[in-house]
C-alpha cells in the first residue's frame, strides 16, 4: 500500500504561525500600563527602540506603543533579511537635507551608532561598499539584542496597540490607545513627552498634532524606463555608470550594479537614482564603465563583444547598431527615458514626513508642540542604499530619546 503523501510541513507552518500570533496577543494583553510615564515612544521599529533605550538609560520611565504584536518586525526585512545596519562612510551628502542630518548626527555619527550596538552586545562586519552587517548576517540578531536591551532598561513594550488620539494636559499629554487584537479594552496613557517614531508614510499622529508634513513618496525602488526591449533583457545584470539628466543638466550620478527588469531597471543604481528621478528625465548609461572606449574598440576587433558584454545585452544593442564595433560604442552611451517609479510596493524607504524646518536639529523636538519629538523615517530624511537609512534611524532615535528624557525630568 503506497504511503500517504506528507503534508505536515506546509500544514504545520500555518498553525504554528497562528499559535505564535495567539501567544503574542496573550502577552500583549497581559501588559499592564501605568496611568502616567515620562516618555511614550509611538512606534517600536528601529528608531523607536533606539529612542526608548536611550530615554530609559537617561533615567526616564518609558513605554513603547507598537501596533504590531511584537516590536522590531520591520527590522527583520531589512538588507534582504541580513540587516545592513549602517555604512562605514556616513557622509551627510548621501542624505536628503544634508545640513540638517549633519547637525543632528554630529561628527561622531558612525562611532555613536557602533557604540550603541556594542553596548547591545552585537558584533559588526564590513562588506563591499562599506556596508555594515551583524556578523551573523541575520536581521533577527539585531532585533533580538535591541528588544533584550530595552527590557533590561525596564522599557514597557505595549504591543498590539495604536494611538487613536492625543490631547494636551497640564502634565504633558494623554494618549488614547486602541487594541489591534481582540478581547482588549481601550486605554489612556499619560506622558510628559512623546516621541513619534511611526516610520514612513502618512503619520496620523503627526497630522493630529498639526506638525507640518511633506507629502510621502516611495524611494529606493526600481525605475520604469523606455529605450530598450526590456522584457528581452529581464534578469540580466551588469555594472554601469549612470547619469540622470533633466533639461540638459546633470541631476545625479551613480555607479554599481544594475538589473534589467521587464519595466526598466532595478538594482542599487536604480534605487539610488529613484531618490531624484522624475518622469521625463533622461538616463545615460555606460555599460562598460571599467573599460576605456579605445581599449574596448581594440578588444572588439580581436574577439567581438563576447569578452565585453552579456550576450543578451549585446544582441539587444545589435538590433540598433549592427557591427560589433557599433554595439560596443552604443554600450558606452545608452540613453533611456524615465517614465516613473516602478514596483512601488517594494520601495525600501518612504521619502517625506515631518518637515525638517519644524524640528530642532539638536534635539529633534517640535518647538510648535512642546514635549513632542520625531525621529527615523517619519522625518523627511532619506538616504542612499547601503545602510544609510538605518543609521539615521538609530542615531535620530538616540537623539530624540535622550532629549525627551531630559525634558520629562524638567517637567
Tab-separated table of C-alpha atoms in Angstrom:
chain	number	residue	atom	x	y	z
A	1	UNK	CA	0.000	0.000	0.000
A	2	UNK	CA	1.543	3.327	-1.007
A	3	UNK	CA	2.389	5.718	1.783
A	4	UNK	CA	0.295	8.812	2.217
A	5	UNK	CA	1.946	11.995	0.961
A	6	UNK	CA	3.481	14.152	3.606
A	7	UNK	CA	1.693	17.403	4.202
A	8	UNK	CA	2.659	18.119	7.747
A	9	UNK	CA	5.453	20.587	6.981
A	10	UNK	CA	3.348	23.024	4.973
A	11	UNK	CA	0.235	22.474	7.038
A	12	UNK	CA	2.277	22.681	10.213
A	13	UNK	CA	3.751	26.051	9.400
A	14	UNK	CA	0.321	27.697	9.226
A	15	UNK	CA	-0.923	26.564	12.639
A	16	UNK	CA	2.466	27.314	14.217
A	17	UNK	CA	2.304	30.893	12.951
A	18	UNK	CA	-1.254	31.160	14.181
A	19	UNK	CA	-0.249	29.755	17.544
A	20	UNK	CA	2.605	32.258	17.698
A	21	UNK	CA	0.246	35.148	16.972
A	22	UNK	CA	-2.102	33.953	19.692
A	23	UNK	CA	0.795	33.710	22.118
A	24	UNK	CA	1.909	37.244	21.268
A	25	UNK	CA	-1.641	38.553	21.631
A	26	UNK	CA	-1.874	36.962	25.077
A	27	UNK	CA	1.450	38.548	26.041
A	28	UNK	CA	0.273	41.954	24.782
A	29	UNK	CA	-2.967	41.676	26.716
A	30	UNK	CA	-1.044	40.799	29.886
A	31	UNK	CA	0.889	44.082	29.774
A	32	UNK	CA	-0.462	46.478	32.384
A	33	UNK	CA	0.183	50.122	31.630
A	34	UNK	CA	0.684	52.747	34.325
A	35	UNK	CA	-1.506	55.823	34.257
A	36	UNK	CA	1.453	58.158	33.727
A	37	UNK	CA	5.016	57.789	32.430
A	38	UNK	CA	7.820	60.127	31.487
A	39	UNK	CA	8.192	59.249	27.797
A	40	UNK	CA	5.914	57.448	25.357
A	41	UNK	CA	7.552	56.306	22.116
A	42	UNK	CA	4.964	55.703	19.407
A	43	UNK	CA	6.401	53.056	17.105
A	44	UNK	CA	8.551	50.077	18.030
A	45	UNK	CA	10.720	49.841	14.936
A	46	UNK	CA	14.388	50.744	14.522
A	47	UNK	CA	14.257	54.396	15.574
A	48	UNK	CA	11.585	53.781	18.206
A	49	UNK	CA	13.584	51.102	20.000
A	50	UNK	CA	16.730	53.268	19.890
A	51	UNK	CA	14.757	56.191	21.327
A	52	UNK	CA	13.188	54.074	24.067
A	53	UNK	CA	16.505	52.543	25.136
A	54	UNK	CA	18.344	55.859	25.325
A	55	UNK	CA	15.449	57.562	27.129
A	56	UNK	CA	15.283	54.779	29.717
A	57	UNK	CA	19.034	54.772	30.226
A	58	UNK	CA	18.809	58.527	30.816
A	59	UNK	CA	16.503	57.781	33.755
A	60	UNK	CA	13.042	58.093	32.183
A	61	UNK	CA	10.137	55.739	32.695
A	62	UNK	CA	9.337	54.670	29.118
A	63	UNK	CA	6.517	52.931	27.272
A	64	UNK	CA	6.712	51.914	23.606
A	65	UNK	CA	3.345	51.762	21.837
A	66	UNK	CA	3.586	49.409	18.842
A	67	UNK	CA	0.731	48.478	16.523
A	68	UNK	CA	2.159	45.043	15.686
A	69	UNK	CA	2.138	42.237	18.231
A	70	UNK	CA	5.905	42.493	18.688
A	71	UNK	CA	8.483	45.229	18.332
A	72	UNK	CA	11.107	45.324	15.604
A	73	UNK	CA	9.301	43.329	12.931
A	74	UNK	CA	10.253	45.875	10.270
A	75	UNK	CA	13.928	45.267	11.072
A	76	UNK	CA	13.641	41.620	10.041
A	77	UNK	CA	13.040	42.543	6.394
A	78	UNK	CA	15.994	44.907	6.051
A	79	UNK	CA	19.044	44.096	3.965
A	80	UNK	CA	17.413	41.030	2.455
A	81	UNK	CA	16.978	39.615	5.945
A	82	UNK	CA	20.617	40.346	6.861
A	83	UNK	CA	20.123	43.930	8.159
A	84	UNK	CA	22.569	46.374	6.572
A	85	UNK	CA	22.552	48.438	9.778
A	86	UNK	CA	24.985	51.239	8.810
A	87	UNK	CA	27.774	52.244	6.450
A	88	UNK	CA	31.444	52.837	7.154
A	89	UNK	CA	31.195	56.249	5.441
A	90	UNK	CA	28.115	58.028	6.764
A	91	UNK	CA	28.622	61.185	4.732
A	92	UNK	CA	25.799	63.685	5.247
A	93	UNK	CA	25.808	64.350	1.486
A	94	UNK	CA	24.273	60.925	0.955
A	95	UNK	CA	21.065	62.130	2.623
A	96	UNK	CA	18.249	64.489	1.770
A	97	UNK	CA	18.744	67.735	3.748
A	98	UNK	CA	22.453	67.044	4.421
A	99	UNK	CA	22.895	70.152	6.559
A	100	UNK	CA	20.106	69.063	8.873
A	101	UNK	CA	21.433	65.495	9.049
A	102	UNK	CA	24.922	66.770	9.861
A	103	UNK	CA	23.544	68.968	12.656
A	104	UNK	CA	21.523	66.092	14.131
A	105	UNK	CA	24.161	63.381	13.869
A	106	UNK	CA	27.319	65.347	14.588
A	107	UNK	CA	30.918	64.420	13.868
A	108	UNK	CA	30.724	61.052	15.662
A	109	UNK	CA	27.803	59.683	13.658
A	110	UNK	CA	29.360	56.300	12.888
A	111	UNK	CA	31.115	55.978	16.244
A	112	UNK	CA	27.852	56.641	18.080
A	113	UNK	CA	25.956	54.027	16.068
A	114	UNK	CA	28.669	51.397	16.507
A	115	UNK	CA	28.992	52.206	20.200
A	116	UNK	CA	25.247	51.808	20.633
A	117	UNK	CA	25.340	48.316	19.143
A	118	UNK	CA	28.483	47.367	21.026
A	119	UNK	CA	26.568	48.191	24.214
A	120	UNK	CA	23.844	45.866	22.930
A	121	UNK	CA	26.402	43.064	22.607
A	122	UNK	CA	26.308	42.953	18.788
A	123	UNK	CA	29.399	42.330	16.655
A	124	UNK	CA	29.529	44.049	13.256
A	125	UNK	CA	31.314	43.157	9.998
A	126	UNK	CA	32.023	45.238	6.886
A	127	UNK	CA	31.314	44.216	3.299
A	128	UNK	CA	31.737	45.813	-0.139
A	129	UNK	CA	30.826	49.468	-0.320
A	130	UNK	CA	31.314	49.955	3.412
A	131	UNK	CA	28.070	48.143	4.215
A	132	UNK	CA	27.948	47.063	7.853
A	133	UNK	CA	26.086	43.933	8.960
A	134	UNK	CA	25.793	41.882	12.115
A	135	UNK	CA	28.439	39.154	11.957
A	136	UNK	CA	25.618	36.603	11.973
A	137	UNK	CA	24.268	38.184	8.754
A	138	UNK	CA	20.826	37.763	10.322
A	139	UNK	CA	18.470	40.678	10.921
A	140	UNK	CA	16.913	38.730	13.778
A	141	UNK	CA	20.163	39.196	15.745
A	142	UNK	CA	19.751	42.971	15.574
A	143	UNK	CA	16.124	42.846	16.611
A	144	UNK	CA	16.790	40.464	19.481
A	145	UNK	CA	19.627	42.475	21.034
A	146	UNK	CA	17.540	45.647	20.828
A	147	UNK	CA	14.488	44.082	22.463
A	148	UNK	CA	16.667	42.473	25.136
A	149	UNK	CA	18.365	45.785	25.935
A	150	UNK	CA	15.008	47.573	26.090
A	151	UNK	CA	13.767	45.019	28.608
A	152	UNK	CA	16.953	45.284	30.662
A	153	UNK	CA	16.354	49.024	30.953
A	154	UNK	CA	12.752	48.345	32.073
A	155	UNK	CA	11.086	49.754	28.958
A	156	UNK	CA	7.459	48.636	28.793
A	157	UNK	CA	6.710	47.226	25.329
A	158	UNK	CA	2.989	47.838	24.819
A	159	UNK	CA	2.434	45.895	21.608
A	160	UNK	CA	-0.866	45.342	19.838
A	161	UNK	CA	-1.932	48.946	20.426
A	162	UNK	CA	-2.208	52.079	18.328
A	163	UNK	CA	-2.808	55.708	19.170
A	164	UNK	CA	-6.369	56.781	18.353
A	165	UNK	CA	-5.985	60.300	19.701
A	166	UNK	CA	-3.794	62.599	21.746
A	167	UNK	CA	-4.679	65.590	23.888
A	168	UNK	CA	-2.578	68.068	25.833
A	169	UNK	CA	-2.802	68.183	29.615
A	170	UNK	CA	-1.132	70.105	32.413
A	171	UNK	CA	1.287	67.165	32.809
A	172	UNK	CA	2.005	66.803	29.106
A	173	UNK	CA	-0.211	64.554	27.000
A	174	UNK	CA	-2.907	61.898	27.249
A	175	UNK	CA	-2.835	59.232	24.561
A	176	UNK	CA	-5.919	57.180	23.760
A	177	UNK	CA	-4.857	53.649	22.845
A	178	UNK	CA	-6.969	51.105	20.997
A	179	UNK	CA	-6.037	47.410	20.761
A	180	UNK	CA	-5.209	45.785	17.425
A	181	UNK	CA	-6.200	42.348	18.722
A	182	UNK	CA	-9.493	41.002	20.022
A	183	UNK	CA	-10.529	40.934	23.635
A	184	UNK	CA	-8.811	44.082	24.887
A	185	UNK	CA	-10.148	47.427	26.025
A	186	UNK	CA	-9.214	50.995	25.183
A	187	UNK	CA	-6.607	52.527	27.451
A	188	UNK	CA	-5.437	56.021	28.351
A	189	UNK	CA	-1.757	56.668	28.884
A	190	UNK	CA	-0.329	59.935	30.181
A	191	UNK	CA	3.161	61.126	29.247
A	192	UNK	CA	5.359	64.132	29.860
A	193	UNK	CA	6.962	63.722	26.429
A	194	UNK	CA	6.038	61.900	23.220
A	195	UNK	CA	8.457	60.600	20.581
A	196	UNK	CA	6.893	59.954	17.174
A	197	UNK	CA	8.704	57.036	15.527
A	198	UNK	CA	5.944	55.630	13.340
A	199	UNK	CA	8.038	55.070	10.220
A	200	UNK	CA	7.414	56.164	6.650
A	201	UNK	CA	4.118	57.039	5.061
A	202	UNK	CA	1.230	59.030	6.434
A	203	UNK	CA	1.534	59.764	10.151
A	204	UNK	CA	-1.910	60.400	11.567
A	205	UNK	CA	-0.327	61.270	14.922
A	206	UNK	CA	1.918	63.944	13.398
A	207	UNK	CA	-1.002	65.316	11.417
A	208	UNK	CA	-3.219	65.301	14.509
A	209	UNK	CA	-0.625	67.409	16.308
A	210	UNK	CA	-0.605	69.877	13.394
A	211	UNK	CA	3.025	69.257	12.510
A	212	UNK	CA	3.966	70.457	9.005
A	213	UNK	CA	4.325	67.468	6.690
A	214	UNK	CA	5.988	66.871	3.324
A	215	UNK	CA	3.952	64.543	1.092
A	216	UNK	CA	5.163	60.944	1.271
A	217	UNK	CA	6.557	59.180	-1.803
A	218	UNK	CA	8.325	55.840	-2.334
A	219	UNK	CA	12.079	55.904	-2.964
A	220	UNK	CA	14.869	53.332	-3.233
A	221	UNK	CA	12.881	51.377	-5.787
A	222	UNK	CA	13.061	50.392	-9.474
A	223	UNK	CA	12.573	52.836	-12.342
A	224	UNK	CA	10.244	52.385	-15.293
A	225	UNK	CA	12.053	53.339	-18.494
A	226	UNK	CA	11.806	53.336	-22.272
A	227	UNK	CA	14.592	52.914	-24.792
A	228	UNK	CA	15.329	49.175	-24.859
A	229	UNK	CA	13.421	45.934	-25.263
A	230	UNK	CA	13.419	45.400	-21.503
A	231	UNK	CA	11.397	42.123	-21.489
A	232	UNK	CA	14.148	40.567	-23.630
A	233	UNK	CA	16.737	41.624	-21.021
A	234	UNK	CA	14.779	40.594	-17.931
A	235	UNK	CA	17.070	39.200	-15.226
A	236	UNK	CA	20.351	40.300	-16.819
A	237	UNK	CA	22.813	42.119	-14.583
A	238	UNK	CA	25.654	44.460	-15.439
A	239	UNK	CA	27.806	47.094	-13.807
A	240	UNK	CA	27.156	50.615	-15.051
A	241	UNK	CA	27.948	54.267	-14.609
A	242	UNK	CA	24.651	56.171	-14.757
A	243	UNK	CA	23.941	59.877	-15.194
A	244	UNK	CA	20.482	61.343	-14.593
A	245	UNK	CA	19.807	64.393	-16.763
A	246	UNK	CA	16.933	66.892	-16.604
A	247	UNK	CA	16.575	69.713	-19.113
A	248	UNK	CA	20.209	69.322	-20.090
A	249	UNK	CA	21.516	69.495	-16.502
A	250	UNK	CA	23.037	66.608	-14.562
A	251	UNK	CA	20.882	65.767	-11.533
A	252	UNK	CA	22.707	62.743	-10.130
A	253	UNK	CA	25.446	60.236	-10.956
A	254	UNK	CA	25.640	56.674	-9.645
A	255	UNK	CA	27.795	53.639	-10.318
A	256	UNK	CA	27.308	49.985	-9.460
A	257	UNK	CA	25.183	47.009	-10.368
A	258	UNK	CA	22.075	47.345	-12.497
A	259	UNK	CA	19.395	44.700	-13.015
A	260	UNK	CA	17.205	44.763	-16.119
A	261	UNK	CA	13.512	44.124	-15.500
A	262	UNK	CA	10.545	43.963	-17.926
A	263	UNK	CA	9.532	47.522	-16.989
A	264	UNK	CA	13.000	49.088	-16.911
A	265	UNK	CA	15.829	48.895	-14.398
A	266	UNK	CA	16.327	47.761	-10.817
A	267	UNK	CA	19.313	47.202	-8.537
A	268	UNK	CA	21.282	49.546	-6.300
A	269	UNK	CA	21.969	52.109	-9.039
A	270	UNK	CA	18.271	52.361	-9.841
A	271	UNK	CA	17.335	52.581	-6.158
A	272	UNK	CA	19.704	55.478	-5.529
A	273	UNK	CA	18.623	57.298	-8.694
A	274	UNK	CA	14.964	56.915	-7.713
A	275	UNK	CA	15.505	59.454	-4.910
A	276	UNK	CA	15.828	62.187	-7.558
A	277	UNK	CA	14.324	60.827	-10.787
A	278	UNK	CA	11.154	62.297	-12.305
A	279	UNK	CA	9.132	61.237	-15.346
A	280	UNK	CA	10.693	62.796	-18.423
A	281	UNK	CA	14.272	62.654	-17.132
A	282	UNK	CA	16.948	61.168	-19.376
A	283	UNK	CA	19.271	58.446	-18.158
A	284	UNK	CA	22.674	57.940	-19.764
A	285	UNK	CA	24.228	54.528	-19.099
A	286	UNK	CA	27.785	53.396	-19.663
A	287	UNK	CA	27.547	49.597	-19.701
A	288	UNK	CA	31.349	49.296	-19.800
A	289	UNK	CA	32.432	51.740	-17.084
A	290	UNK	CA	35.606	49.802	-16.297
A	291	UNK	CA	36.856	49.731	-19.909
A	292	UNK	CA	38.174	52.733	-21.842
A	293	UNK	CA	36.359	53.335	-25.142
A	294	UNK	CA	39.554	52.994	-27.196
A	295	UNK	CA	40.568	49.759	-25.496
A	296	UNK	CA	37.030	48.429	-25.914
A	297	UNK	CA	37.226	49.012	-29.668
A	298	UNK	CA	40.564	47.211	-29.906
A	299	UNK	CA	39.276	44.234	-27.934
A	300	UNK	CA	36.173	44.091	-30.107
A	301	UNK	CA	38.281	43.901	-33.250
A	302	UNK	CA	40.062	40.864	-31.781
A	303	UNK	CA	37.177	38.926	-30.292
A	304	UNK	CA	33.885	40.665	-30.923
A	305	UNK	CA	31.645	41.529	-27.973
A	306	UNK	CA	31.818	38.199	-26.171
A	307	UNK	CA	34.617	39.324	-23.860
A	308	UNK	CA	32.954	42.592	-23.009
A	309	UNK	CA	29.172	42.321	-22.882
A	310	UNK	CA	26.490	39.904	-21.793
A	311	UNK	CA	25.196	38.061	-24.888
A	312	UNK	CA	21.602	39.224	-24.425
A	313	UNK	CA	22.678	42.822	-23.907
A	314	UNK	CA	24.922	42.710	-26.980
A	315	UNK	CA	22.102	41.211	-29.048
A	316	UNK	CA	19.717	43.922	-27.892
A	317	UNK	CA	22.157	46.690	-28.767
A	318	UNK	CA	22.923	44.947	-32.063
A	319	UNK	CA	19.331	45.437	-33.197
A	320	UNK	CA	20.047	49.138	-33.364
A	321	UNK	CA	23.738	49.011	-34.312
A	322	UNK	CA	24.779	46.023	-36.369
A	323	UNK	CA	28.582	45.754	-36.194
A	324	UNK	CA	30.437	44.676	-33.070
A	325	UNK	CA	32.280	47.995	-33.008
A	326	UNK	CA	28.994	49.898	-33.161
A	327	UNK	CA	27.497	47.716	-30.417
A	328	UNK	CA	30.368	48.493	-28.069
A	329	UNK	CA	30.200	52.202	-28.902
A	330	UNK	CA	26.480	52.141	-28.115
A	331	UNK	CA	27.170	50.278	-24.852
A	332	UNK	CA	29.253	53.254	-23.721
A	333	UNK	CA	26.317	55.633	-24.270
A	334	UNK	CA	22.897	54.007	-23.841
A	335	UNK	CA	20.105	56.556	-23.471
A	336	UNK	CA	16.864	55.805	-21.637
A	337	UNK	CA	13.761	57.836	-20.863
A	338	UNK	CA	12.483	57.634	-17.280
A	339	UNK	CA	8.705	57.251	-17.224
A	340	UNK	CA	8.266	56.900	-13.461
A	341	UNK	CA	8.743	54.789	-10.363
A	342	UNK	CA	8.102	51.046	-10.733
A	343	UNK	CA	7.079	48.350	-8.272
A	344	UNK	CA	6.282	50.863	-5.523
A	345	UNK	CA	5.293	48.133	-3.067
A	346	UNK	CA	8.923	47.023	-2.958
A	347	UNK	CA	10.249	50.501	-2.153
A	348	UNK	CA	12.739	50.246	0.689
A	349	UNK	CA	12.101	53.718	2.083
A	350	UNK	CA	9.417	56.406	2.019
A	351	UNK	CA	10.526	59.987	1.484
A	352	UNK	CA	8.555	62.825	3.038
A	353	UNK	CA	7.179	63.137	6.554
A	354	UNK	CA	7.662	65.762	9.228
A	355	UNK	CA	9.253	68.831	7.657
A	356	UNK	CA	12.786	69.268	8.962
A	357	UNK	CA	12.197	73.012	9.294
A	358	UNK	CA	9.718	72.181	12.077
A	359	UNK	CA	12.350	70.386	14.177
A	360	UNK	CA	15.207	71.482	16.425
A	361	UNK	CA	18.249	69.766	14.905
A	362	UNK	CA	19.970	69.421	18.279
A	363	UNK	CA	17.080	67.576	19.975
A	364	UNK	CA	14.567	66.672	17.228
A	365	UNK	CA	11.958	68.458	19.324
A	366	UNK	CA	8.978	70.154	17.686
A	367	UNK	CA	9.076	73.728	19.065
A	368	UNK	CA	5.499	74.363	17.921
A	369	UNK	CA	4.286	71.493	20.135
A	370	UNK	CA	6.488	71.440	23.264
A	371	UNK	CA	7.090	67.932	24.501
A	372	UNK	CA	6.843	66.252	21.089
A	373	UNK	CA	9.856	64.782	19.269
A	374	UNK	CA	10.201	62.964	15.940
A	375	UNK	CA	12.817	60.519	14.643
A	376	UNK	CA	13.558	57.964	11.972
A	377	UNK	CA	11.652	57.630	8.730
A	378	UNK	CA	8.720	59.739	9.957
A	379	UNK	CA	11.038	62.740	9.410
A	380	UNK	CA	11.604	63.983	5.843
A	381	UNK	CA	15.095	62.476	5.670
A	382	UNK	CA	16.092	59.619	3.395
A	383	UNK	CA	19.490	58.325	2.374
A	384	UNK	CA	21.183	56.222	-0.256
A	385	UNK	CA	21.304	52.433	-0.305
A	386	UNK	CA	23.979	50.797	1.804
A	387	UNK	CA	22.919	51.221	5.426
A	388	UNK	CA	22.376	54.984	5.443
A	389	UNK	CA	18.685	54.890	6.296
A	390	UNK	CA	19.021	52.529	9.237
A	391	UNK	CA	21.986	54.537	10.508
A	392	UNK	CA	19.723	57.614	10.505
A	393	UNK	CA	17.048	55.633	12.352
A	394	UNK	CA	19.438	54.585	15.127
A	395	UNK	CA	21.125	57.957	15.578
A	396	UNK	CA	17.984	60.096	15.310
A	397	UNK	CA	16.250	57.787	17.780
A	398	UNK	CA	19.138	58.194	20.208
A	399	UNK	CA	18.992	61.984	19.900
A	400	UNK	CA	15.207	62.178	20.326
A	401	UNK	CA	15.114	59.677	23.194
A	402	UNK	CA	17.819	61.438	25.193
A	403	UNK	CA	16.222	64.852	24.678
A	404	UNK	CA	12.751	63.576	25.588
A	405	UNK	CA	14.051	62.101	28.849
A	406	UNK	CA	15.734	65.388	29.757
A	407	UNK	CA	12.556	67.369	29.070
A	408	UNK	CA	10.451	64.915	31.118
A	409	UNK	CA	12.850	65.332	34.026
A	410	UNK	CA	12.350	69.093	33.988
A	411	UNK	CA	8.547	68.954	33.818
